[in-house]
Each structure stands twice: as structure tokens, then as C-alpha cells.
Short mmCIF file of C-alpha atoms in Angstrom, two decimals:
data_model
loop_
_atom_site.label_atom_id
_atom_site.label_comp_id
_atom_site.label_asym_id
_atom_site.label_seq_id
_atom_site.Cartn_x
_atom_site.Cartn_y
_atom_site.Cartn_z
CA MET A 180 40.12 36.17 72.65
CA HIS A 181 41.93 32.86 73.17
CA GLU A 182 43.24 32.46 69.67
CA MET A 183 46.88 33.77 70.45
CA GLY A 184 47.54 31.18 72.95
CA VAL A 185 46.02 28.24 71.01
CA VAL A 186 48.09 29.35 67.82
CA ILE A 187 51.26 29.42 69.90
CA GLU A 188 50.42 26.02 71.13
CA ILE A 189 49.99 24.52 67.63
CA VAL A 190 52.94 26.66 65.89
CA LYS A 191 55.23 24.99 68.89
CA ILE A 192 53.89 21.55 68.38
CA ALA A 193 54.44 21.85 64.74
CA ASP A 194 57.90 23.43 64.99
CA ALA A 195 58.89 20.61 67.47
CA LYS A 196 57.71 17.97 64.59
CA ALA A 197 59.65 19.86 61.81
CA LYS A 198 62.85 19.84 63.85
CA GLU A 199 62.53 16.18 64.70
CA GLU A 200 62.44 15.66 61.00
CA HIS A 201 65.58 17.76 60.78
CA ALA A 202 63.56 19.67 57.99
CA HIS A 203 65.21 23.16 57.01
CA GLY A 204 61.80 24.91 57.04
CA VAL A 205 58.02 24.47 57.17
CA LYS A 206 56.22 25.50 53.67
CA ARG A 207 52.66 25.05 54.56
CA LEU A 208 50.69 24.35 57.67
CA VAL A 209 47.25 22.90 57.08
CA LEU A 210 44.69 23.08 60.30
CA GLN A 211 41.42 21.76 60.32
CA LEU A 212 38.81 24.07 62.38
CA GLY A 213 35.55 22.75 63.49
CA GLN A 214 32.48 25.24 62.83
CA LEU A 215 31.73 24.67 66.69
CA SER A 216 35.23 24.73 67.77
CA ALA A 217 35.92 27.99 69.73
CA LEU A 218 38.34 29.15 67.28
CA VAL A 219 37.77 31.75 64.54
CA PRO A 220 39.47 31.07 61.10
CA GLU A 221 40.16 34.93 60.75
CA LEU A 222 41.70 35.23 64.14
CA VAL A 223 43.66 32.46 63.78
CA GLU A 224 45.02 33.83 60.74
CA ALA A 225 45.56 37.51 62.22
CA CYS A 226 47.67 35.53 65.25
CA PHE A 227 49.62 33.53 62.82
CA PRO A 228 52.27 35.88 61.98
CA ALA A 229 53.32 36.75 65.32
CA ALA A 230 53.18 33.40 66.75
CA VAL A 231 55.51 32.00 64.12
CA TYR A 232 58.48 34.27 64.74
CA GLU A 233 61.89 32.94 65.07
CA THR A 234 60.21 29.37 64.47
CA LEU A 235 60.61 27.12 61.34
CA LEU A 236 57.19 28.42 60.26
CA GLU A 237 58.53 31.57 59.89
CA ASN A 238 57.77 31.69 56.20
CA ALA A 239 55.03 28.88 55.93
CA GLU A 240 51.72 29.58 54.47
CA LEU A 241 48.70 28.90 57.03
CA LYS A 242 46.07 26.88 55.13
CA ILE A 243 42.50 26.50 57.05
CA GLU A 244 40.01 23.74 56.49
CA VAL A 245 36.57 24.65 57.71
CA ILE A 246 34.90 21.23 59.02
CA PRO A 247 31.33 21.49 59.10
CA ALA A 248 28.95 20.78 61.93
CA ASN A 249 27.53 17.69 61.19
CA GLY A 250 25.32 15.36 62.97
CA LEU A 251 23.50 11.94 63.12
CA CYS A 252 19.87 12.02 63.66
CA LEU A 253 19.44 9.32 66.10
CA LYS A 254 15.62 8.50 64.89
CA CYS A 255 15.96 8.47 61.27
CA ARG A 256 19.85 8.04 60.74
CA GLN A 257 19.83 11.09 58.32
CA VAL A 258 23.27 13.15 58.48
CA PHE A 259 22.75 16.64 58.55
CA HIS A 260 23.93 19.83 58.99
CA VAL A 261 23.36 20.77 62.82
CA VAL A 262 23.67 24.96 62.18
CA GLU A 263 21.91 25.07 59.40
CA ASN A 264 18.97 22.92 60.11
CA GLU A 265 18.57 24.85 63.65
CA PHE A 266 19.68 21.74 65.34
CA GLU A 267 16.43 19.68 64.31
CA CYS A 268 17.07 16.88 61.56
CA PRO A 269 15.54 18.32 58.62
CA ALA A 270 14.01 14.75 57.50
CA CYS A 271 12.21 13.75 60.44
CA GLY A 272 12.14 16.85 62.96
CA SER A 273 13.72 14.89 65.45
CA GLU A 274 15.88 16.83 68.30
CA GLU A 275 17.77 13.51 69.27
CA TRP A 276 21.28 13.51 67.41
CA ASP A 277 25.00 12.81 67.81
CA LEU A 278 27.85 15.31 66.74
CA LEU A 279 29.72 13.86 64.42
CA SER A 280 32.02 16.66 63.14
CA GLY A 281 32.46 20.39 63.78
CA LYS A 282 34.35 20.29 67.00
CA GLU A 283 37.76 19.78 65.49
CA ILE A 284 41.24 21.74 66.01
CA ILE A 285 43.65 19.55 64.37
CA ILE A 286 46.81 20.09 63.01
CA LYS A 287 46.34 18.03 59.88
CA GLU A 288 49.46 18.55 57.90
CA ILE A 289 52.98 19.90 58.26
CA ARG A 290 54.43 20.59 54.62
CA VAL A 291 58.68 20.51 55.35
CA TRP A 292 61.62 21.15 53.30
CA MET B 236 71.30 30.60 44.23
CA CYS B 237 68.26 30.09 46.23
CA SER B 238 68.71 32.16 49.47
CA THR B 239 66.48 29.91 51.36
CA CYS B 240 68.52 26.39 50.77
CA GLY B 241 71.67 27.24 48.96
CA CYS B 242 70.75 25.01 45.94
CA GLY B 243 71.77 26.20 42.49
CA ALA B 244 68.51 26.87 40.84
CA SER B 245 67.57 30.26 40.37
CA GLY B 246 64.51 32.41 39.72
CA HIS B 247 62.43 31.46 42.62
CA ASP B 248 61.71 32.59 45.93
CA ASN B 249 61.10 30.42 49.03
CA PHE B 250 57.57 29.69 48.07
CA GLU B 251 58.34 28.34 44.42
CA HIS B 252 59.94 25.60 46.33
CA ASP B 253 57.82 22.62 44.90
CA GLU B 254 58.82 23.90 41.60
CA HIS B 255 62.25 22.10 41.60
CA ASP B 256 63.75 19.10 43.12
CA HIS B 257 63.87 19.61 46.76
CA ASP B 258 63.19 17.15 49.53
CA VAL B 259 59.47 18.34 50.42
CA ARG B 260 57.90 16.23 52.79
CA ILE B 261 54.30 16.20 54.28
CA LEU B 262 54.28 15.24 57.82
CA HIS B 263 50.84 13.82 58.43
CA THR B 264 49.57 14.23 61.97
CA MET B 265 46.21 14.35 64.06
CA GLU B 266 47.57 16.07 67.12
CA THR B 267 45.08 18.68 68.57
CA ALA B 268 46.31 21.84 70.03
CA PHE B 269 44.91 20.61 73.31
CA ASP B 270 47.07 17.59 73.39
CA LYS B 271 48.97 18.88 76.67
CA ASN B 272 45.92 20.14 78.18
CA ASN B 273 44.33 16.67 78.03
CA HIS B 274 47.60 14.70 79.16
CA ILE B 275 46.92 16.95 82.56
CA ALA B 276 43.30 16.37 82.31
CA PHE B 277 43.93 12.46 81.82
CA HIS B 278 45.92 12.37 85.05
CA LEU B 279 43.60 14.95 87.30
CA ARG B 280 40.88 12.24 86.38
CA GLU B 281 43.13 9.31 87.39
CA GLU B 282 43.77 10.86 90.74
CA PHE B 283 40.15 12.21 91.61
CA LYS B 284 39.20 8.71 90.48
CA GLU B 285 41.62 6.82 92.98
CA ARG B 286 40.41 9.25 95.67
CA GLY B 287 36.48 9.27 95.09
CA ILE B 288 36.46 12.85 94.68
CA LEU B 289 33.71 14.21 92.56
CA VAL B 290 34.60 16.98 90.56
CA LEU B 291 32.25 19.61 88.72
CA ASN B 292 33.52 22.01 86.10
CA LEU B 293 30.87 25.28 86.43
CA VAL B 294 30.80 27.11 83.15
CA SER B 295 28.64 30.39 82.45
CA SER B 296 28.70 33.84 81.35
CA PRO B 297 29.28 36.19 83.72
CA GLY B 298 26.77 37.05 86.53
CA SER B 299 24.76 34.14 85.83
CA GLY B 300 24.81 33.12 89.51
CA LYS B 301 27.50 30.41 89.70
CA THR B 302 28.86 31.88 93.17
CA THR B 303 25.86 32.37 94.68
CA LEU B 304 24.69 28.98 93.67
CA LEU B 305 27.92 27.36 94.92
CA GLU B 306 27.63 29.59 98.24
CA LYS B 307 23.72 28.09 98.94
CA THR B 308 25.07 24.60 97.86
CA ALA B 309 27.94 24.75 100.20
CA LEU B 310 25.53 25.85 103.09
CA ALA B 311 23.19 23.31 102.66
CA MET B 312 25.80 20.51 102.29
CA SER B 313 28.72 20.84 104.35
CA THR B 314 27.53 18.44 107.21
CA GLU B 315 27.26 15.45 104.79
CA TYR B 316 30.30 16.33 102.60
CA LYS B 317 33.43 17.92 102.67
CA MET B 318 33.80 20.31 99.75
CA ALA B 319 36.34 22.56 98.08
CA VAL B 320 35.93 25.27 95.28
CA ILE B 321 38.74 26.57 92.93
CA GLU B 322 37.62 29.68 91.47
CA GLY B 323 38.55 31.07 88.43
CA ASP B 324 38.43 34.80 88.00
CA GLN B 325 40.26 37.39 85.57
CA GLU B 326 40.87 39.63 88.87
CA THR B 327 40.14 39.55 92.52
CA ALA B 328 39.82 37.27 95.08
CA ASN B 329 36.15 38.42 95.63
CA ASP B 330 34.47 34.75 94.85
CA ALA B 331 36.93 32.94 96.73
CA GLU B 332 36.26 35.01 99.94
CA ARG B 333 32.89 34.68 99.71
CA ILE B 334 33.02 30.98 99.43
CA LYS B 335 34.99 30.60 102.33
CA ASN B 336 32.80 32.74 104.31
CA THR B 337 30.31 29.73 103.81
CA GLY B 338 33.00 27.92 105.94
CA ILE B 339 34.36 25.39 103.32
CA SER B 340 37.91 25.87 101.46
CA ALA B 341 38.31 27.80 98.37
CA TYR B 342 41.41 28.55 96.10
CA GLN B 343 41.32 31.61 93.71
CA ILE B 344 43.21 31.60 90.59
CA ASN B 345 43.33 34.60 88.38
CA THR B 346 43.87 34.45 84.66
CA LEU B 347 44.48 37.66 84.47
CA SER B 348 43.86 38.13 80.70
CA GLY B 349 42.98 34.85 80.56
CA CYS B 350 39.67 33.81 79.44
CA HIS B 351 39.37 30.38 80.75
CA LEU B 352 41.04 27.72 83.23
CA GLU B 353 43.08 24.84 82.12
CA ALA B 354 44.20 21.65 83.45
CA GLY B 355 47.66 22.77 84.45
CA MET B 356 45.93 25.67 86.52
CA VAL B 357 43.68 23.20 88.18
CA GLN B 358 46.84 20.72 89.15
CA ARG B 359 48.80 23.44 90.64
CA ALA B 360 45.90 24.64 92.89
CA LEU B 361 45.26 21.02 94.34
CA PRO B 362 48.26 21.23 96.96
CA SER B 363 46.29 23.63 98.48
CA PHE B 364 43.52 21.51 99.91
CA ASP B 365 43.32 18.31 101.75
CA LEU B 366 42.44 15.89 99.19
CA ASP B 367 42.24 12.66 101.53
CA ALA B 368 39.32 14.83 103.05
CA LEU B 369 37.32 15.94 100.10
CA ASP B 370 34.00 14.34 98.74
CA ILE B 371 33.31 17.07 95.98
CA LEU B 372 35.63 19.80 94.67
CA PHE B 373 33.65 22.62 92.26
CA ILE B 374 35.71 24.36 89.67
CA GLU B 375 34.18 27.85 88.96
CA ASN B 376 35.38 28.29 85.37
CA VAL B 377 35.82 32.25 84.24
CA GLY B 378 32.74 33.60 83.06
CA ASN B 379 32.97 32.92 79.39
CA LEU B 380 30.28 30.65 76.95
CA VAL B 381 32.98 30.17 74.42
CA CYS B 382 36.58 29.33 75.22
CA PRO B 383 36.08 27.43 78.24
CA SER B 384 34.38 24.89 76.24
CA GLU B 385 37.99 23.70 74.47
CA TYR B 386 39.36 23.14 77.88
CA ASP B 387 39.05 19.35 79.84
CA LEU B 388 39.84 19.98 83.33
CA GLY B 389 39.66 16.75 84.41
CA GLU B 390 35.86 16.78 85.61
CA ASP B 391 33.40 14.35 85.74
CA TYR B 392 30.64 16.50 84.80
CA ARG B 393 30.46 20.00 83.08
CA VAL B 394 27.74 21.91 84.49
CA LEU B 395 26.24 25.02 82.43
CA VAL B 396 24.45 27.56 84.70
CA LEU B 397 22.27 29.62 82.18
CA SER B 398 19.66 32.29 83.98
CA VAL B 399 16.98 33.48 82.60
CA THR B 400 18.50 37.36 82.39
CA GLU B 401 20.70 36.08 79.26
CA GLY B 402 17.67 35.43 77.01
CA GLU B 403 15.89 32.25 75.95
CA ASP B 404 18.25 31.50 72.82
CA LYS B 405 21.37 31.58 74.42
CA PRO B 406 21.87 27.45 73.86
CA ILE B 407 21.40 28.26 69.67
CA LYS B 408 23.63 31.36 70.10
CA TYR B 409 26.52 29.56 71.85
CA PRO B 410 26.25 25.73 70.53
CA GLY B 411 29.72 24.49 71.49
CA ILE B 412 29.61 24.58 74.97
CA PHE B 413 26.11 23.64 75.37
CA ILE B 414 26.66 20.50 73.17
CA SER B 415 29.89 19.78 75.46
CA SER B 416 27.81 19.81 78.79
CA ASP B 417 26.04 17.33 81.27
CA ILE B 418 24.31 19.33 83.37
CA PHE B 419 22.09 22.48 82.81
CA LEU B 420 20.97 24.45 85.46
CA LEU B 421 18.48 27.31 84.66
CA ASN B 422 18.93 29.89 87.50
CA LYS B 423 17.27 32.66 88.40
CA ILE B 424 13.72 31.19 87.62
CA ASP B 425 12.10 33.60 90.26
CA LEU B 426 12.41 36.32 87.74
CA VAL B 427 10.71 34.30 84.76
CA ASP B 428 7.83 36.34 84.97
CA ILE B 429 9.39 39.97 85.50
CA LEU B 430 11.47 39.61 82.53
CA GLU B 431 8.75 37.94 80.66
CA PHE B 432 11.16 34.98 79.84
CA ASP B 433 9.61 32.22 77.35
CA ILE B 434 10.57 29.28 79.63
CA GLU B 435 9.04 26.96 77.08
CA LYS B 436 11.13 28.38 74.17
CA CYS B 437 14.09 27.95 76.41
CA ARG B 438 13.66 24.28 77.20
CA LYS B 439 13.10 23.40 73.62
CA TYR B 440 16.05 24.87 72.90
CA LEU B 441 18.21 23.02 75.44
CA LYS B 442 16.69 19.83 74.79
CA ARG B 443 17.41 20.65 70.92
CA ILE B 444 20.81 21.37 71.33
CA ASN B 445 21.55 18.62 73.77
CA SER B 446 19.08 15.66 74.34
CA ARG B 447 21.37 14.07 76.33
CA ALA B 448 21.88 16.49 79.08
CA THR B 449 20.10 16.90 82.53
CA THR B 450 18.24 20.17 83.56
CA PHE B 451 17.59 21.48 86.87
CA GLU B 452 15.13 25.06 86.75
CA VAL B 453 16.37 26.55 90.20
CA SER B 454 16.53 30.23 91.79
CA ALA B 455 19.48 29.71 94.02
CA ARG B 456 18.65 33.32 95.80
CA LYS B 457 15.29 32.30 96.86
CA GLY B 458 15.94 28.47 96.87
CA THR B 459 13.25 26.86 94.51
CA GLY B 460 14.35 23.74 92.74
CA MET B 461 17.58 23.61 94.89
CA ASP B 462 16.24 20.29 96.53
CA GLU B 463 16.55 18.42 93.11
CA TRP B 464 20.08 19.45 92.44
CA TYR B 465 21.04 18.56 95.82
CA ASP B 466 19.69 15.10 95.40
CA TRP B 467 21.36 14.79 91.73
CA LEU B 468 24.57 15.77 94.03
CA ARG B 469 24.20 12.98 96.43
CA SER B 470 23.40 10.18 94.02
CA ALA B 471 26.31 11.62 91.57
CA VAL B 472 29.09 11.67 94.99
CA ALA B 473 27.84 7.98 95.77
CA GLN B 474 28.21 6.87 92.27
CA LYS B 475 31.72 8.21 92.01
CA LYS B 476 32.86 6.36 95.49
CA GLN B 477 31.58 3.11 94.08
CA LYS B 478 34.07 3.60 90.80
#
């Protein structure tokens, strides 16, 4: 499991951003995690309380938005969910597609006061 | 009085601050947790480009045959190219010792509880090598099909070694790392019949998960298919030298 290291890094970034803004604290942190990223939302949530200790995020609420793994079929241009369709375009059966989303690990929003 | 900020409002706790007149601001950022790693990887890539060193990041499950593949590659190509290996394992220097026995330089990184290599680790390993006299740098990542997929090491190609002992459906079980790889080496193909491994099914899954990747079917131990792999390496080195 490498979530702890990644969550500590995320908290460090958010903490630094909040300090730059001269914030008193962070109320909410919104993360976007792609379905195909190597982070499991439940494990990120489990790590969060330990990672925020003695930072401006100590009382912050963590919100995780899971970004679906969508692909664009290169043959018929259909956008489809690659995992649910077992990596095959449901419209034309093509196995050639580009991943549009699903690998994200993004700090989307830091709500400070 | 609010204990968090000292305002005069009462009857609310820390989490109800939206309810009254505080300066709540939303900082929109689109930073990733890997910006620091990617920054180091960017500089590594610049350095490798300047020196014309081909860099391969080998990822796989533990026991797929990465070290044997590198031993054989080192022995077969050491007269043509100067090669070096960075070995990533949680513990022991066994793999680096095996590589050194072939006559090429190797540097062992022990990640201890860490489950992947990061760009900073590669950067710290570089002073151990004579980079001016190097054509190919192999980075053998920690055996793990999940975490290494998130970490750019400044490589030219991510090479995923899949052995037939792992089962045909690995590509769709661990899609993230298969999607982010450039080369698939299907290893231990001498065991296909013994294991009743459905190679057609595996080929289908590999193509379906990543139609752009190039696949080589090899047995590092027996030498089957290795010439194609060596030819590809030669062309990749030539291409890198031209950049």
C-alpha cells in the first residue's frame, strides 16, 4: 500500500497552499481520483486523519470525487466506460481506443478560511 | 465565542463556519500529488536526452523474470553497448549481484517498505555510473503491478514483463499499468504447453488493453524470441542517439 506516502504529499501541498493564502485553516479538501489510478479511495480516507496531524488540514473534511475510466473509440468516436465494457467499444467492437479519463490524482479544491 | 477563530458568533462548531460571515475562500488548483516526482523526472529525461542514453523502466509482478531477462540481455549485448542497471527491491542486493556477475555495472536501491521506485531515487543513483560512457540504462522496478504505474522515472519506454505463470487475464485485472506501458514482454513462453496457458487469449487481452504497445514473446531462460528483443533495443538506441 502506498496511499499513505501519497496522502502525506497531498496534505503537504494543500497545507503550503493554505499558508500562502494566510488561511487560518482548511475546511474541506476535494480530491479527484481516477478509477484507474493506483489509489483506492477507502484507503486514502483511512490515511487522511494521520496525514493531517499538526497541519492546517487537521479539522478538514475530505471529499473524494471518483473520475470514471472513459475511453474514446478510435474507429467510431463513441465515448465509453472502458472498465465496464472490458476495454472494448460497445458500439462497434473495436479494441482501439484512447483513454480520456481515469488516471487522475488531482487536488481540485482547498476550501480555506 | 467561536473557539476556532474567535468570532463573536455562538452556537456553532468548527464545521459550521459556512453558516456565518467568515472569509471562506476556495482555492482551485489542479495540482497532482506527483508534481514533485514529475519535476525530477523531467530533469532526468533532459539529462538522458543530452547524453543520448536509452532508459527503460522495467515493471512487473515479482518473479516474472526481469532479472534473468537483464542478465541475458547484458551477456548478449555487452560487446555492442555500455549498459548499467538500477535495481529496485525492498530488501537484499541479490539482483544487483546477479547483474554484476555479467560484467555490467549495477546499483541496488532498497526501498524497505516502499513498493515502487521514484524519480528522486534514480537521481540519487546516477553518480554511481559513468554516464558519459553509457548507452542503455535499465531500471528494474520493484515487483508490483500497481504502485509503480504512477511514477515517471524519466524513462523513454516503460517495459512490462508478464510471465505466463501469472495467468492470461493479468492485463484486464491490472489495467492501469498495462495502459501506461509501451512494450510488453511476454516471458517464459517455453512453459505455455506445460501450464496449458491460453496464449491467444492473453494476446487478445494485451491488444485490447493497449493496442499501441509492441509485444515480444520470449523465454529469457531458453533464448526463444530474444533476438527480436535485441533488434528492437538496437533500433531504440540508434533512435535515441539521433535525438
